[in-house]
Amino acid sequence: MPEQLHAEIIEQLPSYALGCLDPAEAAAVATHLAGCAACRAELAAYQGLTGRLAQAAPPVAPPPALKSRLLQRVQSPAHARRAPRVPGAEQGLLRRVPPVWAIVSLLLVAGLAVGNLVLWQQLNRAPAPTTGMRTIVLAGTAVAPKGTATLVISADGNQGALVADALPPLDPTHQYQLWLIKDGQRTSGGTFSVDAKGYGALRVRSPEPLSDYSAFGVTLEPAGGSPGPTGPRVLGHNL
Amino acid sequence: MAAKLAILIGIDMNYTALDDENLIWHVAEGRPEALSALYDRYARLLFSLAYRAVGDAETAEEIVEDVFVSVWDKAATYRADQAKLSTWLVSITRYRAIDALRRRGARPDRKGVDWEAADPAALPRIDGPEQVVEQHAEQQRVRAAVAALPEDQRQVLSLAFFEGQTHSQIAASLGQPLGTVKTRIRLAMSKLRQMLQDERLTVQ
């Protein structure tokens, strides 16, 4: 890591935590963070500080009706249907386990009836299992040279799971977003965050069978995602 | 964990006495009483933040409601080893408030430095559950630290934190050189960090 760059990045960490860097600067910081544990620790301190600043907002009490409305809303049958609560919910569980097991869990979630042991062996042996699933490796661009991700698509092409590793950790106002590309059209496949080691997972939501798309890419976007790519491309692959 | 055991054997929980990490665990389990306790603990903080950012009560209400609904849906994704719960809640609220400002297209016409001033006299007077006392002390610490910054630093910090403006936008709206804005933000944040670290030591 060039010393001068490192010194410049450290100076930008407070602003990165606040989310007030201009996009090109934010991308440079994100890239550096991927390979610099000292800066990641420094960033965590500033992120904690940013959270505490809310304490200095002029205090205003929320209207009393808000609480009852909220509690009614989360318990309404309509809400329960929209967001099924599964004990040991997929994301929470996945974020606590290492990548290989995450892939296994995702495949199980995706409903692929293959024995654990068989999967284990296949995943450890080759990037292209012989069960009819397709495995696509996305490589990091110049923005995230160490980044990598594996997209697994079920045999029928309808289910997919993305597991990313060594991507730059982001401030809370940004996420990664997967794009499904066909005829130059980019459709969102979902957003995901990564942990301090740059590891993250996503169950891909796709309007059409994943096997119909010709390419996949991942960009850096505001948290929650964008209607179309706006940030730098961090991972890509063309079929 | 005692709280988890209590749930397994069906003991009635006093959710307000739980620490954040245990409380969010119960929210992830889908317990409305836990969400209710979490709301009591943080709604005022988050509403104040949203209201200060967007400037109207109706939008602030929508934001806070959406934040707690997404906490209800995604509590299982919270990682205690990566951020305090309050940091997580504030960052979700802040993002949504800033997003609402962007969608509205115009920012409230304020160049204010309106941070809340600290009231040290109120500090020892508060009684109540440990959580409440600690939350109050934390509030006073942060307010005092922000109040100790020079006014020009409080101003840029306010535009960045509450309104989500970038360096360039702040420079443009204040008519200040970009380098000046960057320096003020950096100085403000590193001073705050120092002050709040030191204060925490003396408080404990």
Tab-separated table of C-alpha atoms in Angstrom:
chain	number	residue	atom	x	y	z
A	1	MET	CA	0.000	0.000	0.000
A	2	PRO	CA	1.641	3.306	-1.041
A	3	GLU	CA	2.227	5.369	2.110
A	4	GLN	CA	1.007	8.619	0.617
A	5	LEU	CA	-2.293	7.111	-0.511
A	6	HIS	CA	-2.779	5.560	2.920
A	7	ALA	CA	-2.252	8.951	4.608
A	8	GLU	CA	-4.722	10.596	2.231
A	9	ILE	CA	-7.323	7.914	2.824
A	10	ILE	CA	-7.068	8.199	6.614
A	11	GLU	CA	-7.927	11.887	6.314
A	12	GLN	CA	-11.051	11.006	4.334
A	13	LEU	CA	-12.404	8.369	6.735
A	14	PRO	CA	-14.452	10.813	8.869
A	15	SER	CA	-16.224	12.055	5.748
A	16	TYR	CA	-16.634	8.517	4.425
A	17	ALA	CA	-18.354	7.559	7.679
A	18	LEU	CA	-20.625	10.588	7.364
A	19	GLY	CA	-21.344	9.662	3.728
A	20	CYS	CA	-20.371	13.117	2.478
A	21	LEU	CA	-17.511	12.253	0.126
A	22	ASP	CA	-18.124	12.822	-3.554
A	23	PRO	CA	-18.679	9.490	-5.391
A	24	ALA	CA	-15.215	9.157	-6.950
A	25	GLU	CA	-13.525	9.800	-3.591
A	26	ALA	CA	-15.848	7.326	-1.871
A	27	ALA	CA	-14.930	4.646	-4.415
A	28	ALA	CA	-11.203	5.250	-3.834
A	29	VAL	CA	-11.693	4.928	-0.065
A	30	ALA	CA	-13.762	1.756	-0.494
A	31	THR	CA	-10.998	0.223	-2.607
A	32	HIS	CA	-8.325	1.057	-0.068
A	33	LEU	CA	-10.419	-0.283	2.819
A	34	ALA	CA	-10.520	-3.718	1.217
A	35	GLY	CA	-6.807	-4.165	1.775
A	36	CYS	CA	-6.185	-2.134	4.930
A	37	ALA	CA	-7.268	-3.467	8.326
A	38	ALA	CA	-5.952	-0.361	10.129
A	39	CYS	CA	-8.237	1.873	8.083
A	40	ARG	CA	-11.196	-0.467	8.630
A	41	ALA	CA	-10.734	-0.173	12.400
A	42	GLU	CA	-10.389	3.598	12.133
A	43	LEU	CA	-13.542	3.741	10.015
A	44	ALA	CA	-15.500	1.697	12.563
A	45	ALA	CA	-14.636	4.297	15.221
A	46	TYR	CA	-15.927	7.121	13.017
A	47	GLN	CA	-19.062	5.164	12.118
A	48	GLY	CA	-19.821	4.770	15.822
A	49	LEU	CA	-19.225	8.486	16.305
A	50	THR	CA	-21.548	9.336	13.394
A	51	GLY	CA	-24.295	7.267	15.020
A	52	ARG	CA	-23.869	9.172	18.293
A	53	LEU	CA	-24.332	12.551	16.594
A	54	ALA	CA	-28.084	11.898	16.407
A	55	GLN	CA	-28.147	12.560	20.166
A	56	ALA	CA	-27.531	16.229	19.411
A	57	ALA	CA	-30.582	16.660	17.179
A	58	PRO	CA	-33.095	19.048	18.775
A	59	PRO	CA	-35.436	16.661	20.648
A	60	VAL	CA	-38.959	16.278	19.288
A	61	ALA	CA	-41.398	13.671	20.620
A	62	PRO	CA	-43.060	11.449	18.009
A	63	PRO	CA	-46.880	11.678	17.953
A	64	PRO	CA	-48.457	9.026	20.236
A	65	ALA	CA	-50.504	7.534	17.370
A	66	LEU	CA	-47.305	6.467	15.584
A	67	LYS	CA	-46.570	3.626	17.986
A	68	SER	CA	-50.013	2.019	17.812
A	69	ARG	CA	-50.031	2.358	14.030
A	70	LEU	CA	-46.631	0.670	13.818
A	71	LEU	CA	-47.628	-2.215	16.085
A	72	GLN	CA	-50.843	-2.744	14.150
A	73	ARG	CA	-49.009	-2.665	10.857
A	74	VAL	CA	-46.386	-5.288	11.722
A	75	GLN	CA	-49.045	-7.631	13.106
A	76	SER	CA	-51.485	-7.256	10.235
A	77	PRO	CA	-52.014	-10.393	8.130
A	78	ALA	CA	-51.088	-8.403	5.023
A	79	HIS	CA	-47.667	-7.615	6.459
A	80	ALA	CA	-47.115	-11.180	7.636
A	81	ARG	CA	-47.717	-12.422	4.106
A	82	ARG	CA	-45.376	-9.910	2.575
A	83	ALA	CA	-42.501	-10.654	4.905
A	84	PRO	CA	-42.664	-14.220	6.160
A	85	ARG	CA	-40.714	-14.661	9.379
A	86	VAL	CA	-38.690	-17.823	9.318
A	87	PRO	CA	-36.935	-18.817	12.530
A	88	GLY	CA	-33.184	-18.614	11.884
A	89	ALA	CA	-34.014	-16.437	8.916
A	90	GLU	CA	-31.901	-16.903	5.841
A	91	GLN	CA	-29.837	-13.742	5.900
A	92	GLY	CA	-29.100	-13.709	9.612
A	93	LEU	CA	-27.952	-17.269	9.531
A	94	LEU	CA	-25.913	-16.867	6.391
A	95	ARG	CA	-23.984	-13.901	7.640
A	96	ARG	CA	-22.656	-15.907	10.548
A	97	VAL	CA	-21.199	-18.783	8.570
A	98	PRO	CA	-18.166	-19.068	6.290
A	99	PRO	CA	-18.588	-18.976	2.504
A	100	VAL	CA	-18.665	-22.663	1.620
A	101	TRP	CA	-21.405	-23.400	4.114
A	102	ALA	CA	-23.218	-20.310	2.933
A	103	ILE	CA	-23.283	-21.651	-0.588
A	104	VAL	CA	-24.575	-24.954	0.693
A	105	SER	CA	-27.322	-23.233	2.695
A	106	LEU	CA	-28.298	-21.044	-0.207
A	107	LEU	CA	-28.613	-23.991	-2.475
A	108	LEU	CA	-30.807	-25.727	0.067
A	109	VAL	CA	-32.924	-22.614	0.387
A	110	ALA	CA	-33.180	-22.552	-3.368
A	111	GLY	CA	-34.784	-25.941	-3.127
A	112	LEU	CA	-32.196	-28.049	-4.828
A	113	ALA	CA	-32.633	-31.553	-3.551
A	114	VAL	CA	-29.042	-32.666	-3.331
A	115	GLY	CA	-27.438	-34.306	-0.316
A	116	ASN	CA	-25.146	-32.213	1.866
A	117	LEU	CA	-22.184	-34.450	1.439
A	118	VAL	CA	-22.440	-34.533	-2.328
A	119	LEU	CA	-22.656	-30.744	-2.426
A	120	TRP	CA	-19.695	-30.374	-0.147
A	121	GLN	CA	-17.577	-32.538	-2.377
A	122	GLN	CA	-18.675	-30.838	-5.534
A	123	LEU	CA	-18.182	-27.367	-4.184
A	124	ASN	CA	-14.738	-28.195	-2.964
A	125	ARG	CA	-13.689	-29.866	-6.156
A	126	ALA	CA	-14.801	-27.819	-9.086
A	127	PRO	CA	-16.478	-24.550	-9.944
A	128	ALA	CA	-18.900	-26.374	-12.254
A	129	PRO	CA	-20.952	-29.017	-10.430
A	130	THR	CA	-22.486	-31.780	-12.501
A	131	THR	CA	-26.025	-31.523	-11.130
A	132	GLY	CA	-27.176	-29.199	-13.868
A	133	MET	CA	-26.534	-26.110	-11.771
A	134	ARG	CA	-24.442	-23.417	-13.349
A	135	THR	CA	-21.730	-21.611	-11.465
A	136	ILE	CA	-20.584	-18.246	-12.742
A	137	VAL	CA	-17.560	-16.495	-11.311
A	138	LEU	CA	-17.621	-12.704	-11.261
A	139	ALA	CA	-14.220	-11.043	-11.109
A	140	GLY	CA	-13.265	-7.766	-9.463
A	141	THR	CA	-12.718	-4.656	-11.588
A	142	ALA	CA	-10.019	-2.041	-10.958
A	143	VAL	CA	-12.242	-0.604	-8.208
A	144	ALA	CA	-12.160	-3.890	-6.264
A	145	PRO	CA	-9.252	-5.897	-7.688
A	146	LYS	CA	-9.388	-8.532	-4.927
A	147	GLY	CA	-13.163	-8.880	-5.028
A	148	THR	CA	-14.787	-12.027	-6.273
A	149	ALA	CA	-18.251	-13.523	-6.327
A	150	THR	CA	-19.853	-16.775	-7.315
A	151	LEU	CA	-23.330	-16.876	-8.774
A	152	VAL	CA	-24.987	-20.276	-8.597
A	153	ILE	CA	-28.012	-20.847	-10.832
A	154	SER	CA	-30.338	-23.789	-10.335
A	155	ALA	CA	-30.777	-26.395	-13.066
A	156	ASP	CA	-34.135	-24.930	-14.128
A	157	GLY	CA	-32.614	-21.441	-14.282
A	158	ASN	CA	-35.208	-19.976	-11.911
A	159	GLN	CA	-33.255	-19.757	-8.655
A	160	GLY	CA	-29.965	-18.103	-7.970
A	161	ALA	CA	-27.638	-17.240	-5.143
A	162	LEU	CA	-24.677	-14.891	-5.116
A	163	VAL	CA	-21.843	-15.162	-2.616
A	164	ALA	CA	-19.295	-12.349	-2.679
A	165	ASP	CA	-15.932	-12.202	-0.980
A	166	ALA	CA	-13.154	-9.650	-0.406
A	167	LEU	CA	-15.243	-6.680	-1.533
A	168	PRO	CA	-14.476	-3.308	0.067
A	169	PRO	CA	-16.620	-2.793	3.207
A	170	LEU	CA	-18.999	0.143	2.706
A	171	ASP	CA	-20.358	2.921	4.868
A	172	PRO	CA	-23.959	2.328	5.987
A	173	THR	CA	-25.377	4.562	3.262
A	174	HIS	CA	-24.083	2.318	0.469
A	175	GLN	CA	-24.703	-1.251	-0.691
A	176	TYR	CA	-23.710	-3.465	-3.565
A	177	GLN	CA	-26.314	-4.149	-6.240
A	178	LEU	CA	-26.419	-7.067	-8.666
A	179	TRP	CA	-27.487	-6.371	-12.237
A	180	LEU	CA	-28.941	-8.922	-14.635
A	181	ILE	CA	-28.103	-7.911	-18.172
A	182	LYS	CA	-29.932	-8.813	-21.374
A	183	ASP	CA	-29.972	-6.937	-24.706
A	184	GLY	CA	-28.207	-4.015	-23.027
A	185	GLN	CA	-31.011	-3.800	-20.425
A	186	ARG	CA	-30.034	-3.913	-16.770
A	187	THR	CA	-32.468	-5.312	-14.236
A	188	SER	CA	-31.776	-5.316	-10.500
A	189	GLY	CA	-31.126	-8.745	-9.002
A	190	GLY	CA	-31.099	-7.334	-5.451
A	191	THR	CA	-28.777	-5.497	-3.084
A	192	PHE	CA	-26.410	-6.805	-0.451
A	193	SER	CA	-23.976	-5.576	2.184
A	194	VAL	CA	-20.694	-7.151	3.177
A	195	ASP	CA	-19.127	-7.688	6.579
A	196	ALA	CA	-15.765	-6.367	7.736
A	197	LYS	CA	-14.017	-9.095	5.715
A	198	GLY	CA	-15.887	-8.133	2.581
A	199	TYR	CA	-18.081	-11.217	2.606
A	200	GLY	CA	-21.765	-11.027	1.710
A	201	ALA	CA	-24.539	-13.161	0.244
A	202	LEU	CA	-27.687	-12.543	-1.744
A	203	ARG	CA	-30.572	-14.689	-2.839
A	204	VAL	CA	-31.174	-13.386	-6.325
A	205	ARG	CA	-34.650	-12.095	-7.181
A	206	SER	CA	-35.236	-12.174	-10.900
A	207	PRO	CA	-38.317	-11.340	-12.970
A	208	GLU	CA	-37.239	-13.837	-15.646
A	209	PRO	CA	-35.268	-17.097	-15.499
A	210	LEU	CA	-31.653	-16.295	-14.707
A	211	SER	CA	-30.536	-18.489	-17.575
A	212	ASP	CA	-32.081	-15.927	-19.965
A	213	TYR	CA	-29.553	-13.236	-19.063
A	214	SER	CA	-26.351	-12.809	-21.000
A	215	ALA	CA	-24.230	-11.054	-18.381
A	216	PHE	CA	-24.088	-10.094	-14.704
A	217	GLY	CA	-22.464	-7.188	-12.941
A	218	VAL	CA	-22.247	-5.639	-9.493
A	219	THR	CA	-22.075	-1.893	-8.837
A	220	LEU	CA	-21.728	0.333	-5.776
A	221	GLU	CA	-25.062	2.074	-5.074
A	222	PRO	CA	-26.828	4.048	-2.359
A	223	ALA	CA	-28.242	1.671	0.298
A	224	GLY	CA	-31.479	0.097	-0.879
A	225	GLY	CA	-30.320	0.129	-4.494
A	226	SER	CA	-30.990	2.241	-7.569
A	227	PRO	CA	-33.431	1.738	-10.473
A	228	GLY	CA	-30.412	1.496	-12.800
A	229	PRO	CA	-26.627	1.372	-12.203
A	230	THR	CA	-25.248	4.740	-11.014
A	231	GLY	CA	-22.051	3.861	-9.148
A	232	PRO	CA	-18.745	2.278	-10.172
A	233	ARG	CA	-18.776	-1.309	-11.386
A	234	VAL	CA	-16.987	-3.556	-8.878
A	235	LEU	CA	-17.581	-7.059	-10.282
A	236	GLY	CA	-18.401	-8.334	-13.711
A	237	HIS	CA	-18.636	-11.309	-16.021
A	238	ASN	CA	-19.862	-11.823	-19.553
A	239	LEU	CA	-21.321	-15.173	-20.505
B	1	MET	CA	-28.413	-16.495	27.424
B	2	ALA	CA	-30.908	-16.114	30.261
B	3	ALA	CA	-33.422	-14.196	28.168
B	4	LYS	CA	-33.486	-16.890	25.508
B	5	LEU	CA	-33.967	-19.557	28.159
B	6	ALA	CA	-36.851	-17.610	29.683
B	7	ILE	CA	-38.565	-17.573	26.307
B	8	LEU	CA	-38.087	-21.293	25.836
B	9	ILE	CA	-39.725	-22.105	29.136
B	10	GLY	CA	-42.449	-19.523	28.699
B	11	ILE	CA	-41.664	-17.004	31.431
B	12	ASP	CA	-43.172	-13.557	30.903
B	13	MET	CA	-40.411	-11.229	29.856
B	14	ASN	CA	-39.824	-7.731	31.102
B	15	TYR	CA	-38.589	-6.422	27.784
B	16	THR	CA	-37.808	-2.931	29.004
B	17	ALA	CA	-35.104	-4.349	31.281
B	18	LEU	CA	-33.263	-6.150	28.480
B	19	ASP	CA	-30.119	-4.753	26.959
B	20	ASP	CA	-30.165	-3.851	23.279
B	21	GLU	CA	-28.634	-7.071	22.065
B	22	ASN	CA	-31.171	-9.243	23.854
B	23	LEU	CA	-34.046	-7.004	22.919
B	24	ILE	CA	-33.285	-7.145	19.193
B	25	TRP	CA	-33.040	-10.927	19.478
B	26	HIS	CA	-36.654	-10.993	20.677
B	27	VAL	CA	-37.679	-8.641	17.879
B	28	ALA	CA	-36.096	-11.080	15.426
B	29	GLU	CA	-38.212	-13.809	17.023
B	30	GLY	CA	-41.264	-11.802	16.002
B	31	ARG	CA	-42.403	-10.599	19.444
B	32	PRO	CA	-44.426	-7.380	19.192
B	33	GLU	CA	-43.811	-6.611	22.910
B	34	ALA	CA	-40.086	-6.517	22.154
B	35	LEU	CA	-40.659	-4.151	19.234
B	36	SER	CA	-42.784	-2.014	21.525
B	37	ALA	CA	-39.947	-1.795	24.078
B	38	LEU	CA	-37.443	-1.032	21.339
B	39	TYR	CA	-39.743	1.704	20.092
B	40	ASP	CA	-39.973	3.244	23.565
B	41	ARG	CA	-36.210	3.234	23.794
B	42	TYR	CA	-35.356	4.746	20.421
B	43	ALA	CA	-38.374	6.357	18.732
B	44	ARG	CA	-37.740	9.774	20.237
B	45	LEU	CA	-34.108	9.788	19.133
B	46	LEU	CA	-34.942	8.626	15.617
B	47	PHE	CA	-37.928	10.946	15.255
B	48	SER	CA	-35.823	13.926	16.364
B	49	LEU	CA	-33.173	12.986	13.803
B	50	ALA	CA	-35.690	12.525	10.980
B	51	TYR	CA	-37.547	15.707	11.874
B	52	ARG	CA	-34.338	17.747	11.954
B	53	ALA	CA	-33.339	16.322	8.552
B	54	VAL	CA	-36.593	16.697	6.609
B	55	GLY	CA	-38.161	19.594	8.505
B	56	ASP	CA	-41.760	18.342	8.622
B	57	ALA	CA	-43.515	16.066	11.065
B	58	GLU	CA	-45.526	14.080	8.530
B	59	THR	CA	-42.478	12.903	6.556
B	60	ALA	CA	-40.553	12.290	9.780
B	61	GLU	CA	-43.396	10.082	11.001
B	62	GLU	CA	-43.400	8.048	7.784
B	63	ILE	CA	-39.636	7.606	8.005
B	64	VAL	CA	-39.676	6.428	11.617
B	65	GLU	CA	-42.567	4.046	10.967
B	66	ASP	CA	-40.723	2.556	7.985
B	67	VAL	CA	-37.512	2.241	9.994
B	68	PHE	CA	-39.231	0.211	12.725
B	69	VAL	CA	-41.057	-1.927	10.157
B	70	SER	CA	-37.777	-2.767	8.465
B	71	VAL	CA	-36.199	-3.460	11.864
B	72	TRP	CA	-39.088	-5.866	12.514
B	73	ASP	CA	-38.493	-7.563	9.172
B	74	LYS	CA	-34.698	-7.590	9.283
B	75	ALA	CA	-33.782	-7.805	12.968
B	76	ALA	CA	-32.095	-11.150	12.296
B	77	THR	CA	-29.527	-9.429	10.070
B	78	TYR	CA	-28.276	-7.162	12.857
B	79	ARG	CA	-24.723	-7.996	13.890
B	80	ALA	CA	-23.858	-6.905	17.405
B	81	ASP	CA	-20.138	-7.433	16.807
B	82	GLN	CA	-20.088	-4.861	14.027
B	83	ALA	CA	-22.089	-1.925	15.354
B	84	LYS	CA	-24.050	-0.825	18.388
B	85	LEU	CA	-27.792	-1.128	17.894
B	86	SER	CA	-28.204	2.637	18.172
B	87	THR	CA	-25.597	3.131	15.415
B	88	TRP	CA	-27.513	0.716	13.191
B	89	LEU	CA	-30.877	2.388	13.859
B	90	VAL	CA	-29.461	5.871	13.333
B	91	SER	CA	-27.811	4.904	10.062
B	92	ILE	CA	-31.056	3.406	8.696
B	93	THR	CA	-33.020	6.484	9.746
B	94	ARG	CA	-30.440	8.866	8.389
B	95	TYR	CA	-30.316	7.110	5.061
B	96	ARG	CA	-34.097	7.212	4.723
B	97	ALA	CA	-34.318	10.854	5.723
B	98	ILE	CA	-31.602	11.860	3.272
B	99	ASP	CA	-33.299	9.781	0.602
B	100	ALA	CA	-36.603	11.584	1.291
B	101	LEU	CA	-34.800	14.914	0.912
B	102	ARG	CA	-33.293	13.828	-2.401
B	103	ARG	CA	-36.619	12.597	-3.757
B	104	ARG	CA	-38.200	15.887	-2.799
B	105	GLY	CA	-35.546	17.528	-4.997
B	106	ALA	CA	-35.214	20.625	-2.838
B	107	ARG	CA	-33.517	20.942	0.500
B	108	PRO	CA	-35.008	22.955	3.312
B	109	ASP	CA	-33.531	26.426	3.045
B	110	ARG	CA	-31.471	26.313	6.203
B	111	LYS	CA	-27.879	27.103	6.826
B	112	GLY	CA	-28.470	26.551	10.468
B	113	VAL	CA	-26.198	25.244	13.130
B	114	ASP	CA	-29.169	24.004	15.070
B	115	TRP	CA	-27.723	21.323	17.231
B	116	GLU	CA	-29.276	20.903	20.644
B	117	ALA	CA	-27.308	22.567	23.430
B	118	ALA	CA	-26.275	20.532	26.442
B	119	ASP	CA	-27.896	21.156	29.788
B	120	PRO	CA	-25.385	19.854	32.331
B	121	ALA	CA	-27.655	20.820	35.236
B	122	ALA	CA	-30.171	18.168	34.150
B	123	LEU	CA	-27.605	15.369	34.291
B	124	PRO	CA	-27.725	14.195	37.914
B	125	ARG	CA	-31.468	14.774	38.328
B	126	ILE	CA	-32.667	11.905	36.177
B	127	ASP	CA	-33.977	8.786	37.885
B	128	GLY	CA	-35.246	5.651	36.233
B	129	PRO	CA	-34.106	2.382	34.700
B	130	GLU	CA	-30.404	2.109	33.969
B	131	GLN	CA	-31.025	2.295	30.212
B	132	VAL	CA	-32.824	5.617	30.559
B	133	VAL	CA	-30.191	7.136	32.802
B	134	GLU	CA	-27.402	6.013	30.487
B	135	GLN	CA	-29.237	7.295	27.423
B	136	HIS	CA	-29.671	10.672	29.063
B	137	ALA	CA	-26.023	10.870	30.070
B	138	GLU	CA	-24.974	9.940	26.548
B	139	GLN	CA	-27.192	12.689	25.163
B	140	GLN	CA	-25.577	15.275	27.414
B	141	ARG	CA	-22.076	14.088	26.532
B	142	VAL	CA	-22.672	14.322	22.796
B	143	ARG	CA	-24.460	17.671	22.989
B	144	ALA	CA	-21.706	19.165	25.105
B	145	ALA	CA	-19.046	17.895	22.708
B	146	VAL	CA	-20.841	19.319	19.656
B	147	ALA	CA	-21.385	22.616	21.483
B	148	ALA	CA	-17.647	22.816	22.133
B	149	LEU	CA	-16.854	22.914	18.401
B	150	PRO	CA	-16.274	26.250	16.656
B	151	GLU	CA	-19.423	27.453	14.932
B	152	ASP	CA	-18.060	27.051	11.378
B	153	GLN	CA	-17.340	23.376	12.099
B	154	ARG	CA	-20.774	22.786	13.646
B	155	GLN	CA	-22.311	24.276	10.529
B	156	VAL	CA	-20.578	22.011	7.965
B	157	LEU	CA	-21.148	19.012	10.203
B	158	SER	CA	-24.851	19.824	10.397
B	159	LEU	CA	-25.182	20.026	6.590
B	160	ALA	CA	-23.339	16.730	6.154
B	161	PHE	CA	-24.980	14.818	8.984
B	162	PHE	CA	-28.588	15.997	8.926
B	163	GLU	CA	-28.994	16.876	5.279
B	164	GLY	CA	-26.674	14.394	3.603
B	165	GLN	CA	-24.842	17.036	1.602
B	166	THR	CA	-21.518	16.101	0.038
B	167	HIS	CA	-18.365	18.212	0.328
B	168	SER	CA	-19.053	19.851	-3.036
B	169	GLN	CA	-22.683	20.609	-2.197
B	170	ILE	CA	-21.706	22.122	1.142
B	171	ALA	CA	-18.998	24.207	-0.521
B	172	ALA	CA	-21.535	25.449	-3.076
B	173	SER	CA	-24.288	26.197	-0.566
B	174	LEU	CA	-21.963	28.066	1.793
B	175	GLY	CA	-19.880	29.709	-0.928
B	176	GLN	CA	-16.730	28.343	0.707
B	177	PRO	CA	-13.704	26.712	-0.958
B	178	LEU	CA	-13.945	22.901	-1.168
B	179	GLY	CA	-10.678	22.476	0.752
B	180	THR	CA	-12.001	24.572	3.631
B	181	VAL	CA	-15.135	22.438	3.889
B	182	LYS	CA	-13.118	19.214	3.885
B	183	THR	CA	-10.786	20.508	6.570
B	184	ARG	CA	-13.640	21.683	8.802
B	185	ILE	CA	-15.385	18.323	8.633
B	186	ARG	CA	-12.188	16.443	9.355
B	187	LEU	CA	-11.308	18.675	12.294
B	188	ALA	CA	-14.844	18.536	13.686
B	189	MET	CA	-14.974	14.741	13.577
B	190	SER	CA	-11.534	14.170	15.058
B	191	LYS	CA	-12.178	16.672	17.867
B	192	LEU	CA	-15.524	15.049	18.647
B	193	ARG	CA	-13.900	11.655	18.701
B	194	GLN	CA	-11.272	12.842	21.130
B	195	MET	CA	-13.741	14.634	23.397
B	196	LEU	CA	-16.176	11.755	23.515
B	197	GLN	CA	-13.451	9.203	24.180
B	198	ASP	CA	-12.074	11.228	27.065
B	199	GLU	CA	-15.493	11.937	28.536
B	200	ARG	CA	-16.456	8.316	28.414
B	201	LEU	CA	-13.367	7.485	30.459
B	202	THR	CA	-14.166	10.043	33.146
B	203	VAL	CA	-17.837	9.013	33.286
B	204	GLN	CA	-16.938	5.381	33.806
